[in-house]
CSV table of C-alpha atoms and ligand atoms in Angstrom, one decimal:
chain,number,residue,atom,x,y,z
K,1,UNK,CA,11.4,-13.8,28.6
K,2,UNK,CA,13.2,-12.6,25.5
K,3,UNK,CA,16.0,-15.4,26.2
K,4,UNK,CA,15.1,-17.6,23.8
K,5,UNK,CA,14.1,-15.3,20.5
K,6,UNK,CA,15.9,-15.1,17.4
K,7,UNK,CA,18.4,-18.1,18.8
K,8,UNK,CA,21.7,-16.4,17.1
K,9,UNK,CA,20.6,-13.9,14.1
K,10,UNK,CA,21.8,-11.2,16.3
K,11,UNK,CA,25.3,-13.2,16.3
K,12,UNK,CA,24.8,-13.3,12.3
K,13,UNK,CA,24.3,-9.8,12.0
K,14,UNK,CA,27.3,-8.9,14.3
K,15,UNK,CA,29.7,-11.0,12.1
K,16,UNK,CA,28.0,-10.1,8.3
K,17,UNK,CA,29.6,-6.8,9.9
K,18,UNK,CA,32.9,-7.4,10.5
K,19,UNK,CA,32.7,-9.7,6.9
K,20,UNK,CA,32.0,-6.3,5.4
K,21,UNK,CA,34.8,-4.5,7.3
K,22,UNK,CA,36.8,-7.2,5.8
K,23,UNK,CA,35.5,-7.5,2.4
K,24,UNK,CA,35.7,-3.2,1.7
K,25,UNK,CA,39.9,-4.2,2.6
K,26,UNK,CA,40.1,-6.6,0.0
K,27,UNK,CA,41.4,-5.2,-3.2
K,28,UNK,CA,40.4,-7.8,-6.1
K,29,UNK,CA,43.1,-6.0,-8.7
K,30,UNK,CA,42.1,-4.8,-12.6
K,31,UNK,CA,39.4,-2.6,-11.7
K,32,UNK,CA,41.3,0.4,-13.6
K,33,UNK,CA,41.7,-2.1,-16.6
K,34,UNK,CA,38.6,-2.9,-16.7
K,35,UNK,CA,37.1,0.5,-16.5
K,36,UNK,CA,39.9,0.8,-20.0
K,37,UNK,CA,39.3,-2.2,-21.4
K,38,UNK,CA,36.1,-3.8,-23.5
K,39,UNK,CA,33.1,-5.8,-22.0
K,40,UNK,CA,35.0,-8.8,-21.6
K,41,UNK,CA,37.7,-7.5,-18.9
K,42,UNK,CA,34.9,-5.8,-17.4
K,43,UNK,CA,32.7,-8.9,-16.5
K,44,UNK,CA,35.8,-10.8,-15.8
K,45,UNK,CA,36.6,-8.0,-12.6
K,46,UNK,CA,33.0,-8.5,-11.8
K,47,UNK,CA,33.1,-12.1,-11.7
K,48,UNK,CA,36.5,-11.6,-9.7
K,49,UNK,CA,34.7,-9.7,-6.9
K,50,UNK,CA,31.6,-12.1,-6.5
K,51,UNK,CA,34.2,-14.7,-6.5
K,52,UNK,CA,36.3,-12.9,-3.4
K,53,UNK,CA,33.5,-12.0,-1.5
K,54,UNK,CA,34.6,-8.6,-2.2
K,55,UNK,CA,31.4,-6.0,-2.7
K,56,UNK,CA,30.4,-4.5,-5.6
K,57,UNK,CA,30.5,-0.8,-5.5
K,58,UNK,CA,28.1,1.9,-6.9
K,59,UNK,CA,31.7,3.0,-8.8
K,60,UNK,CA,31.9,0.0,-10.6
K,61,UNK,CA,31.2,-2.0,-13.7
K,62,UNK,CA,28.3,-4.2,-13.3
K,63,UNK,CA,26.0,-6.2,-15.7
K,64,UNK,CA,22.7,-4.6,-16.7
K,65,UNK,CA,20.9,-7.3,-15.4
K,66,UNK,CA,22.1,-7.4,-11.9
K,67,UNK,CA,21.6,-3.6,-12.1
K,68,UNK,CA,17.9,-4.2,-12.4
K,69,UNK,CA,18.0,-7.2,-10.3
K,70,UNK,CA,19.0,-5.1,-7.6
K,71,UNK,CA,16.5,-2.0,-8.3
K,72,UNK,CA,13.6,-4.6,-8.2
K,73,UNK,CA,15.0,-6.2,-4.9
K,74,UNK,CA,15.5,-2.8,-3.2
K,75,UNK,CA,12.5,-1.0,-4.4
K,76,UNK,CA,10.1,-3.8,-3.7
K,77,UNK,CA,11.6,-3.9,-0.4
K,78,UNK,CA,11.7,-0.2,0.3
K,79,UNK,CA,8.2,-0.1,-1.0
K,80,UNK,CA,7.0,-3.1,1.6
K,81,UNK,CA,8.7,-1.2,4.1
K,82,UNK,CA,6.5,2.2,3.8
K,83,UNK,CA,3.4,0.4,3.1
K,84,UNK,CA,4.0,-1.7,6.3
K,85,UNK,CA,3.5,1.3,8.3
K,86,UNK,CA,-0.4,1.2,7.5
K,87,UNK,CA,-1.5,-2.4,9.1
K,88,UNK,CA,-0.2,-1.0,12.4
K,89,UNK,CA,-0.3,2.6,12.1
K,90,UNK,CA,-4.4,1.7,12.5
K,91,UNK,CA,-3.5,0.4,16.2
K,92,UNK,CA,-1.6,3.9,17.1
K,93,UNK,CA,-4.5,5.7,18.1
K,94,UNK,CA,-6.5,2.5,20.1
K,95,UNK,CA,-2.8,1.3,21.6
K,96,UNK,CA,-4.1,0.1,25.2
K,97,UNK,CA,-1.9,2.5,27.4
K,98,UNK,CA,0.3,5.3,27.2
K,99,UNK,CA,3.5,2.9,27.1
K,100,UNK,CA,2.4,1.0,24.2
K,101,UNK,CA,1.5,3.7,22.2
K,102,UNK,CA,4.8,5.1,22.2
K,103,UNK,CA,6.5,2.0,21.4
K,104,UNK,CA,4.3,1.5,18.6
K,105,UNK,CA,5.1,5.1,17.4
K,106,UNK,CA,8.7,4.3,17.3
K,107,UNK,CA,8.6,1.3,15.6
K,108,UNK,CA,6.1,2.6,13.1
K,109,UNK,CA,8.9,5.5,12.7
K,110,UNK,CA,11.7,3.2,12.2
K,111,UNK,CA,9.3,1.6,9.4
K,112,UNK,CA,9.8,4.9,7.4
K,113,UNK,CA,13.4,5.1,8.2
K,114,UNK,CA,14.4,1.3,6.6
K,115,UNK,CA,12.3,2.9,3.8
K,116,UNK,CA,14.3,5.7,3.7
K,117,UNK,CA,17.7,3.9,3.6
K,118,UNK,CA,16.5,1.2,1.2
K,119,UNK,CA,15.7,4.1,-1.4
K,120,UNK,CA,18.8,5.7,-0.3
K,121,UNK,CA,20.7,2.4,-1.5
K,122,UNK,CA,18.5,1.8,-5.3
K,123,UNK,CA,19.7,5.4,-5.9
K,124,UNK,CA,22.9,4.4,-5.7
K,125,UNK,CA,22.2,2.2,-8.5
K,126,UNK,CA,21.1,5.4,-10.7
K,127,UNK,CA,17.5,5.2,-10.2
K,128,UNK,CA,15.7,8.0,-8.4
K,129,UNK,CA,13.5,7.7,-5.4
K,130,UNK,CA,10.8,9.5,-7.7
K,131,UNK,CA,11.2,7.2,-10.3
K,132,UNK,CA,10.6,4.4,-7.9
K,133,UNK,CA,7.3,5.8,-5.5
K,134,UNK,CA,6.1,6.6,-9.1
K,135,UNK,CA,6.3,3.2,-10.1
K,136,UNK,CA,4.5,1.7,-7.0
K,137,UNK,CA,2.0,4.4,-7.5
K,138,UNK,CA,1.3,3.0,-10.8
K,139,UNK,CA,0.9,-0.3,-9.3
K,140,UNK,CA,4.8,-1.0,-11.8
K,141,UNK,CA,6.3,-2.2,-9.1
K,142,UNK,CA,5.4,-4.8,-6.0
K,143,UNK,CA,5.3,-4.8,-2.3
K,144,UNK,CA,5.6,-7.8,0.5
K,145,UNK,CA,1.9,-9.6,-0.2
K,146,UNK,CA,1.6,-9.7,3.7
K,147,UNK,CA,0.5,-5.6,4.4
K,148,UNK,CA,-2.6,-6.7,2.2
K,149,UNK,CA,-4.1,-8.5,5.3
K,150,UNK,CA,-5.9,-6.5,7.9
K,151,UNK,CA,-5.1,-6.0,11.7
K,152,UNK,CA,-8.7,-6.9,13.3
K,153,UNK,CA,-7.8,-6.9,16.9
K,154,UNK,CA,-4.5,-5.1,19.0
K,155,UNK,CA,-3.5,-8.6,19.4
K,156,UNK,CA,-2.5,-8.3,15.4
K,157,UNK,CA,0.2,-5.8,16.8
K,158,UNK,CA,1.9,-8.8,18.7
K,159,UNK,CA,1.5,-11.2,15.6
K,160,UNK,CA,2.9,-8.6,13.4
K,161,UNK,CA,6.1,-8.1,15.8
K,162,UNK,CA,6.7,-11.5,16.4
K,163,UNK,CA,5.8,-13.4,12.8
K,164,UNK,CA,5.8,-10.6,10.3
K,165,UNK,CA,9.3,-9.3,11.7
K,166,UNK,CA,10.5,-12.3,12.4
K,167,UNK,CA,10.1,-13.8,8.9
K,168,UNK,CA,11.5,-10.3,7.9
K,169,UNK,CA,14.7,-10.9,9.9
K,170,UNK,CA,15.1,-14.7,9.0
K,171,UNK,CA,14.7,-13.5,5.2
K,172,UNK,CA,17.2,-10.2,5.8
K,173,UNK,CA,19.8,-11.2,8.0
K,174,UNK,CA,21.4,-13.2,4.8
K,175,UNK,CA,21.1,-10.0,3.1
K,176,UNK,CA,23.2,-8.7,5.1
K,177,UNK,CA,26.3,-10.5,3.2
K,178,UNK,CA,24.5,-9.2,0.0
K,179,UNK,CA,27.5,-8.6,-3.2
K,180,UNK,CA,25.9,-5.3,-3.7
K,181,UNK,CA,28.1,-3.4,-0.9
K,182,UNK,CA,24.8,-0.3,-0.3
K,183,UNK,CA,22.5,-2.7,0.2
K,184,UNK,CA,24.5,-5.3,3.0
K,185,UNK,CA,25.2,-1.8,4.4
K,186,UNK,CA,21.5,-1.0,4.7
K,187,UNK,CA,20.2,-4.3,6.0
K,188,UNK,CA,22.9,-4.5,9.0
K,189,UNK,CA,21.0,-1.6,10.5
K,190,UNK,CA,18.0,-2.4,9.0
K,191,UNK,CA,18.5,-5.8,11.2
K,192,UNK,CA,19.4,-4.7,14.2
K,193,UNK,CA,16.8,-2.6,14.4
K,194,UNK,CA,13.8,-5.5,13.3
K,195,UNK,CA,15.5,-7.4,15.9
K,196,UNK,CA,13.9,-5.1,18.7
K,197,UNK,CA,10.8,-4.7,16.5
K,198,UNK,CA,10.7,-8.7,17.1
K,199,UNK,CA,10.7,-8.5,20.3
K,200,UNK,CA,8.0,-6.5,21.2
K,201,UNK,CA,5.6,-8.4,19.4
K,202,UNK,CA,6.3,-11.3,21.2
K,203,UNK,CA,6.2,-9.5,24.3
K,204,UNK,CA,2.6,-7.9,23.5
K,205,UNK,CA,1.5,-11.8,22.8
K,206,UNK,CA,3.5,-12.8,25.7
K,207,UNK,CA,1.3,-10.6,28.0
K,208,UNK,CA,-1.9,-11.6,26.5
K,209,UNK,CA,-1.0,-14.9,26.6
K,210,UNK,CA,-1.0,-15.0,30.1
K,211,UNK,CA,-3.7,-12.4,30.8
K,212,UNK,CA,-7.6,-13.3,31.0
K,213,UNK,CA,-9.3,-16.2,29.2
K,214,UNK,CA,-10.3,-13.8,26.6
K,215,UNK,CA,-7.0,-11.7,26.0
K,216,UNK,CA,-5.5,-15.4,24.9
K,217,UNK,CA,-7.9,-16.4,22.7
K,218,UNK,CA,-7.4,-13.0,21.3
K,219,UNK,CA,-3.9,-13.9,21.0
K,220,UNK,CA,-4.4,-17.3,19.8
K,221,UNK,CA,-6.7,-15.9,16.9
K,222,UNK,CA,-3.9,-13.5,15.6
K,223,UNK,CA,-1.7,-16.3,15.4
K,224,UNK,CA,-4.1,-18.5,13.3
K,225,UNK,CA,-4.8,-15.3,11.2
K,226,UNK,CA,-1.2,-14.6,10.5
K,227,UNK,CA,1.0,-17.8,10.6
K,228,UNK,CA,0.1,-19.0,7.1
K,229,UNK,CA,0.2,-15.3,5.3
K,230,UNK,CA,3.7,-14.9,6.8
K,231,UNK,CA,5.4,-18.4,5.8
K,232,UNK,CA,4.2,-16.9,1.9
K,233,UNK,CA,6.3,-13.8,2.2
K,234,UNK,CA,9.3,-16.3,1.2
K,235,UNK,CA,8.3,-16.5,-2.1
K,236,UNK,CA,6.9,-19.3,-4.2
K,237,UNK,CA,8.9,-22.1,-3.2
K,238,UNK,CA,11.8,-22.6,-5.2
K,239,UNK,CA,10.4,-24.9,-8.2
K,240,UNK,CA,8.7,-21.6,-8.7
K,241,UNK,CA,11.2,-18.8,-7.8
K,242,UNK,CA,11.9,-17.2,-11.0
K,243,UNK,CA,15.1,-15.4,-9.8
K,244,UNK,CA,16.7,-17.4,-7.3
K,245,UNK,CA,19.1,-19.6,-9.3
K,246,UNK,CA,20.3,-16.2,-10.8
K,247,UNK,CA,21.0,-14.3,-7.8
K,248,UNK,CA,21.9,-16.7,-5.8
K,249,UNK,CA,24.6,-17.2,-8.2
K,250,UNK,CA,25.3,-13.2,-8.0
K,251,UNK,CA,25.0,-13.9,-3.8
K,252,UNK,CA,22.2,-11.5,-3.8
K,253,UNK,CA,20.6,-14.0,-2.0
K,254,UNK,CA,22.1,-16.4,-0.1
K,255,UNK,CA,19.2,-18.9,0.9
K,256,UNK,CA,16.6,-20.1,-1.2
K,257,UNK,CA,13.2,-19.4,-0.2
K,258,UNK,CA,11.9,-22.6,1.0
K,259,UNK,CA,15.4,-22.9,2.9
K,260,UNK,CA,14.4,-19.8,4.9
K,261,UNK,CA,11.2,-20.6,5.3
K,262,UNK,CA,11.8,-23.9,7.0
K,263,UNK,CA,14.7,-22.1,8.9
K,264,UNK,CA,11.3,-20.0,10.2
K,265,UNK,CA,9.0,-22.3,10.8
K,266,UNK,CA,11.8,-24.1,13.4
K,267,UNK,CA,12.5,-21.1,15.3
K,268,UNK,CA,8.7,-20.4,16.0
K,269,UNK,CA,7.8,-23.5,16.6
K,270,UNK,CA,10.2,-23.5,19.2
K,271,UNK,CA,9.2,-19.6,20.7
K,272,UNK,CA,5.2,-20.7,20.5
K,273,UNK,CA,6.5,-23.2,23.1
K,274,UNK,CA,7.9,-20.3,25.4
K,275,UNK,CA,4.2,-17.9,24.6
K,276,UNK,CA,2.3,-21.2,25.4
K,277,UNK,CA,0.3,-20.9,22.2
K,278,UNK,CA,-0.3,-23.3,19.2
K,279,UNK,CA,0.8,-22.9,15.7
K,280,UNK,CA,-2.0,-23.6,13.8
K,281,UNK,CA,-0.8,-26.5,11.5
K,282,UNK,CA,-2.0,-30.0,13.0
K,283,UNK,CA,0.6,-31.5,10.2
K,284,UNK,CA,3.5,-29.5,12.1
K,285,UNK,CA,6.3,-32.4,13.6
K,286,UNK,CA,9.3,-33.0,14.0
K,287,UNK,CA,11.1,-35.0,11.1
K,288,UNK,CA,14.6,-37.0,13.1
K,289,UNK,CA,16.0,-38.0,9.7
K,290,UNK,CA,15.9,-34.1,8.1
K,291,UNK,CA,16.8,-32.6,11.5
K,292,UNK,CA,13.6,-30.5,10.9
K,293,UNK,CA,9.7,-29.9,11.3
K,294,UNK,CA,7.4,-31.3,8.5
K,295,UNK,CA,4.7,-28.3,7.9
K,296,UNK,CA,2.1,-27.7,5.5
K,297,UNK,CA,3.0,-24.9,2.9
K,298,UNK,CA,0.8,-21.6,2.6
K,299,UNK,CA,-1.4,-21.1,-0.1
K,300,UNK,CA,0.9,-20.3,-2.9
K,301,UNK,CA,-2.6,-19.5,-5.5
K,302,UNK,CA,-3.3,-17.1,-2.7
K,303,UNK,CA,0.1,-15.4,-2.6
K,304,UNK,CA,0.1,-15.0,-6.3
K,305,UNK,CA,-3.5,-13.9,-6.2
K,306,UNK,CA,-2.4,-10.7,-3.6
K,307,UNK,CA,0.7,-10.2,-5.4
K,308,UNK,CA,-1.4,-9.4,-8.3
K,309,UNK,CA,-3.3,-7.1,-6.5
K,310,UNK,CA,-6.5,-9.4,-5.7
K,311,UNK,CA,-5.8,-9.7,-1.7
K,312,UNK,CA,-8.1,-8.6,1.0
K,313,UNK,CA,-6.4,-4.9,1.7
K,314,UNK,CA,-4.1,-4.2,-1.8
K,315,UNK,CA,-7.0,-1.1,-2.7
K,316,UNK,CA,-7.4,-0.1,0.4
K,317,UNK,CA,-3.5,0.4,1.3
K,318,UNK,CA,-2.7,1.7,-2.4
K,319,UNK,CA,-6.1,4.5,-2.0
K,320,UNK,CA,-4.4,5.4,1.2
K,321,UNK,CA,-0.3,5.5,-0.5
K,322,UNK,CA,-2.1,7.5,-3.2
K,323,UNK,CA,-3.7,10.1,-1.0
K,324,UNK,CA,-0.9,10.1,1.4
K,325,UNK,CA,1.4,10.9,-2.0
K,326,UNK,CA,-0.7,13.6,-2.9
K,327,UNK,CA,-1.0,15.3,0.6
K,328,UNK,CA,2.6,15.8,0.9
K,329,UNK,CA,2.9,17.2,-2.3
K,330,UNK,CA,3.4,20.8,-0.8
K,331,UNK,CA,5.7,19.5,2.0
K,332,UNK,CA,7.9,17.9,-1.7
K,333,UNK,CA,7.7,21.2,-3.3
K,334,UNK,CA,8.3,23.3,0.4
K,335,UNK,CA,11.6,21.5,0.7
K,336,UNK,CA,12.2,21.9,-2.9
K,337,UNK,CA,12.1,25.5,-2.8
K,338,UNK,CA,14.3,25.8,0.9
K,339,UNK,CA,17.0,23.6,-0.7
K,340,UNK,CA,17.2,25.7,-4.2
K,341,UNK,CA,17.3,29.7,-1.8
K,342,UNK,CA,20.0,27.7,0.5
K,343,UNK,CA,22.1,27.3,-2.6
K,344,UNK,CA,25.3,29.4,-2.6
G,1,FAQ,N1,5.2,-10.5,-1.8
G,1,FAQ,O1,11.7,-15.4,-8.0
G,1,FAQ,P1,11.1,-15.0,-6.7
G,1,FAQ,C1,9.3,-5.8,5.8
G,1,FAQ,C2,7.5,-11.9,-6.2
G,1,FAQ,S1,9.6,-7.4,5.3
G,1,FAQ,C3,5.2,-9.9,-3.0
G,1,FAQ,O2,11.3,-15.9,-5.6
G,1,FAQ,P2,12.9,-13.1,-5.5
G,1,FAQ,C4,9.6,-5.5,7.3
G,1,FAQ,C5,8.9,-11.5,-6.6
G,1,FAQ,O3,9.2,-10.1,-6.4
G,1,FAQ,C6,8.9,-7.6,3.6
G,1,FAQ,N2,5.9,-10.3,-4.1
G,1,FAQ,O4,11.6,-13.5,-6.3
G,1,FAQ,C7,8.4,-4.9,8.0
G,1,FAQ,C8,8.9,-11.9,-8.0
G,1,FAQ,O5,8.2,-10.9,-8.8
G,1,FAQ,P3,8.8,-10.1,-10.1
G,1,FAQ,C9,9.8,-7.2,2.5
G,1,FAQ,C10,6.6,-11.5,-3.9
G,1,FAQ,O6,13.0,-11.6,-5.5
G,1,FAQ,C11,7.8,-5.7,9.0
G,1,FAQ,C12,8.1,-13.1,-8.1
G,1,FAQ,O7,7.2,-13.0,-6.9
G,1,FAQ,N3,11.0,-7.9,2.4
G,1,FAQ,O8,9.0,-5.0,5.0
G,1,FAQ,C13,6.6,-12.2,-2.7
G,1,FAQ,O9,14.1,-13.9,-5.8
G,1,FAQ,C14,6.7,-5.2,9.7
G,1,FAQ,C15,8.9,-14.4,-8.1
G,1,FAQ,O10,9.5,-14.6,-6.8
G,1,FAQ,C16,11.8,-7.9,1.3
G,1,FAQ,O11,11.4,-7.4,0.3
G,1,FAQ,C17,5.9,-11.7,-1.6
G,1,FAQ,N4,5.8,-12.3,-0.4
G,1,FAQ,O12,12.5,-13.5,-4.0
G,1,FAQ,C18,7.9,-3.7,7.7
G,1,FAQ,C19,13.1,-8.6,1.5
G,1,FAQ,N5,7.4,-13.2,-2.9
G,1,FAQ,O13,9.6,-9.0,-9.4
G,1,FAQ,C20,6.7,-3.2,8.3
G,1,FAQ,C21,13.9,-8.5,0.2
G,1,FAQ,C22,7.9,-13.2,-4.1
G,1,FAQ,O14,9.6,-11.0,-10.9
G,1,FAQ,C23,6.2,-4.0,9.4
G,1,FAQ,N6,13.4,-9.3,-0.9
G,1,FAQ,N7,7.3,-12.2,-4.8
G,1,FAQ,O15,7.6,-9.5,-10.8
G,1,FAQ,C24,13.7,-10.7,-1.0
G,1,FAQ,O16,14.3,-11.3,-0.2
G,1,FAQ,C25,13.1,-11.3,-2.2
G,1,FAQ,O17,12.8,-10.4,-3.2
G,1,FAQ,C26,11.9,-12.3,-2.0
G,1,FAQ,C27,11.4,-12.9,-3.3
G,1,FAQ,C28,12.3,-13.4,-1.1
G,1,FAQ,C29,10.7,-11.5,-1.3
């Protein structure tokens, strides 16, 4: 059943691994003369090691801007990651049977961990992961617009697994050649990891699919619900994208965002064919001359309307960041206090 989901990403991920193995061998020379000499030997080593492919280390000289580049990439990620947990966390305790509650724990679990290893890499870029919860907190600093939409039925579990994770994927896997070395690290087992997290969605809607009349349409209405929201967490498309040029040019990113998200929209078209269930876009076809579907974009006044913090669940999932935040505080200062009387 699985056979036919995320045709080759898996492959991707596998070689963006060995790439790295390869890269942290290369040895682009100067970097001691450019940690002695003024600005200008400095950027030309860093232009050196985008050039080779080699990664850029926490140890070395980097421009400011791709410094902050980097901290709004991570964070905002990291950040999407740990509100993510809330749109399925709601399903935990109404999962239909003992099985599928359990595999909805653990992937709710992993959730927190990507979190956890994308703060883990902005820190490496001398911000701390205080600094950065603060900023969310203070609504500073964004997360994916999609956890802003809520999960009505359990059949939102499937589409979340199969569309929200598999956009994640299609958008990640490139990451996983990122320049910044921490962050390439982060997103191969981030990757791996969403690749399961895939799956199981689109075995949840593979059941329901072929279950009773009403488990389908239950199905089928997830997918309407949460097609469109999920082709916007590419971004604006790219007359729009304010940073792609730039760190595209850094190989930050890799694809553009309307090249991913037709790279998407292809692979699901062709695994709705395997769940027996329709996309909802009547204007979705095949184009022979591109070599690709024609589709009708998502509402990009919407996406920027949720990105500002007008979607259907941004004050609900901020109260609920807020109060979580605050209810830990002990368990902060607990482990605060442990790690200070362990000290030699
Ligand atoms: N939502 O110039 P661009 C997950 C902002 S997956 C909110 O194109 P960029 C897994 C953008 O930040 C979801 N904001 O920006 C999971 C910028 O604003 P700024 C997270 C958005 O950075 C699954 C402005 O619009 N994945 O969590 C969105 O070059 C299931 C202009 O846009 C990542 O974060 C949006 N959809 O490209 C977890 C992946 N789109 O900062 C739980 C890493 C754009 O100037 C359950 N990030 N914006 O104020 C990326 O690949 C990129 O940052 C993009 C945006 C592609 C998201």
């Amino acid at each position: 059943m699985y056979g036919n989901d995320i045709p080759g990403l898996l492959g991707e991920v596998e070689a963006a691994e060995v790439a790295l193995r390869a890269a942290a061998d290369r040895q682009v020379g100067g970097r001691e003369q450019a940690e002695l000499g003024g600005a200008e030997q400095s950027q030309a080593y860093f232009d050196a090691v985008i050039d080779a492919d080699q990664k850029v280390e926490p140890r070395d000289w980097m421009p400011d801007s791709y410094r902050k580049t980097l901290i709004r990439q991570i964070a905002q990620h990291a950040h999407s990651e740990i509100i993510g947990m809330q749109p399925e966390g709601n399903w935990i305790s109404r999962a239909p049977s003992l099985k599928r509650k359990a595999i909805l724990l653990a992937k709710v679990q992993d959730e927190a961990g990507h979190g956890l290893y994308l703060y883990a890499a902005a820190e490496t870029l001398g911000v701390s992961r205080d600094e950065l919860v603060n900023l969310l907190l203070e609504g500073r600093q964004k997360y994916s617009s999609i956890f802003n939409y809520p999960t009505l039925t359990w059949a939102d579990v499937g589409a979340i697994g199969w569309l929200v994770d598999g956009a994640a994927i299609v958008n990640q896997v490139p990451l996983c050649r990122c320049s910044y070395g921490p962050y390439a690290r982060a997103m191969i087992r981030i990757c791996k990891e969403e690749s399961f997290h895939q799956r199981q969605g689109f075995e949840i809607l593979h059941t329901l699919a072929h279950g009773t009349q009403g488990q389908r349409a239950m199905a089928q209405d997830a997918i309407d619900r949460w097609w469109f929201p999920s082709l916007a967490m590419f971004g604006p498309p790219d007359t729009d994208s304010t940073h792609s040029e730039q760190s595209m040019a850094w190989k930050i990113k890799r694809f553009s965002n309307d090249d991913l998200r037709q790279r998407f929209v292809d692979m699901c078209v062709q695994q709705a064919g395997v769940l027996g269930l329709a996309l909802p876009d009547p204007d979705l076809r095949w184009n022979e001359e591109r070599g690709a579907h024609d589709y009708t974009q998502p509402d990009y006044e919407e996406l920027m309307r949720v990105i500002k913090g007008d979607g259907p669940g941004n004050r609900q999932r901020m109260a609920h960041r807020r109060r979580a935040h605050a209810d830990g505080a002990w368990v902060r200062e607990a482990a605060a206090a442990y790690a200070k009387k362990a000290k030699p």
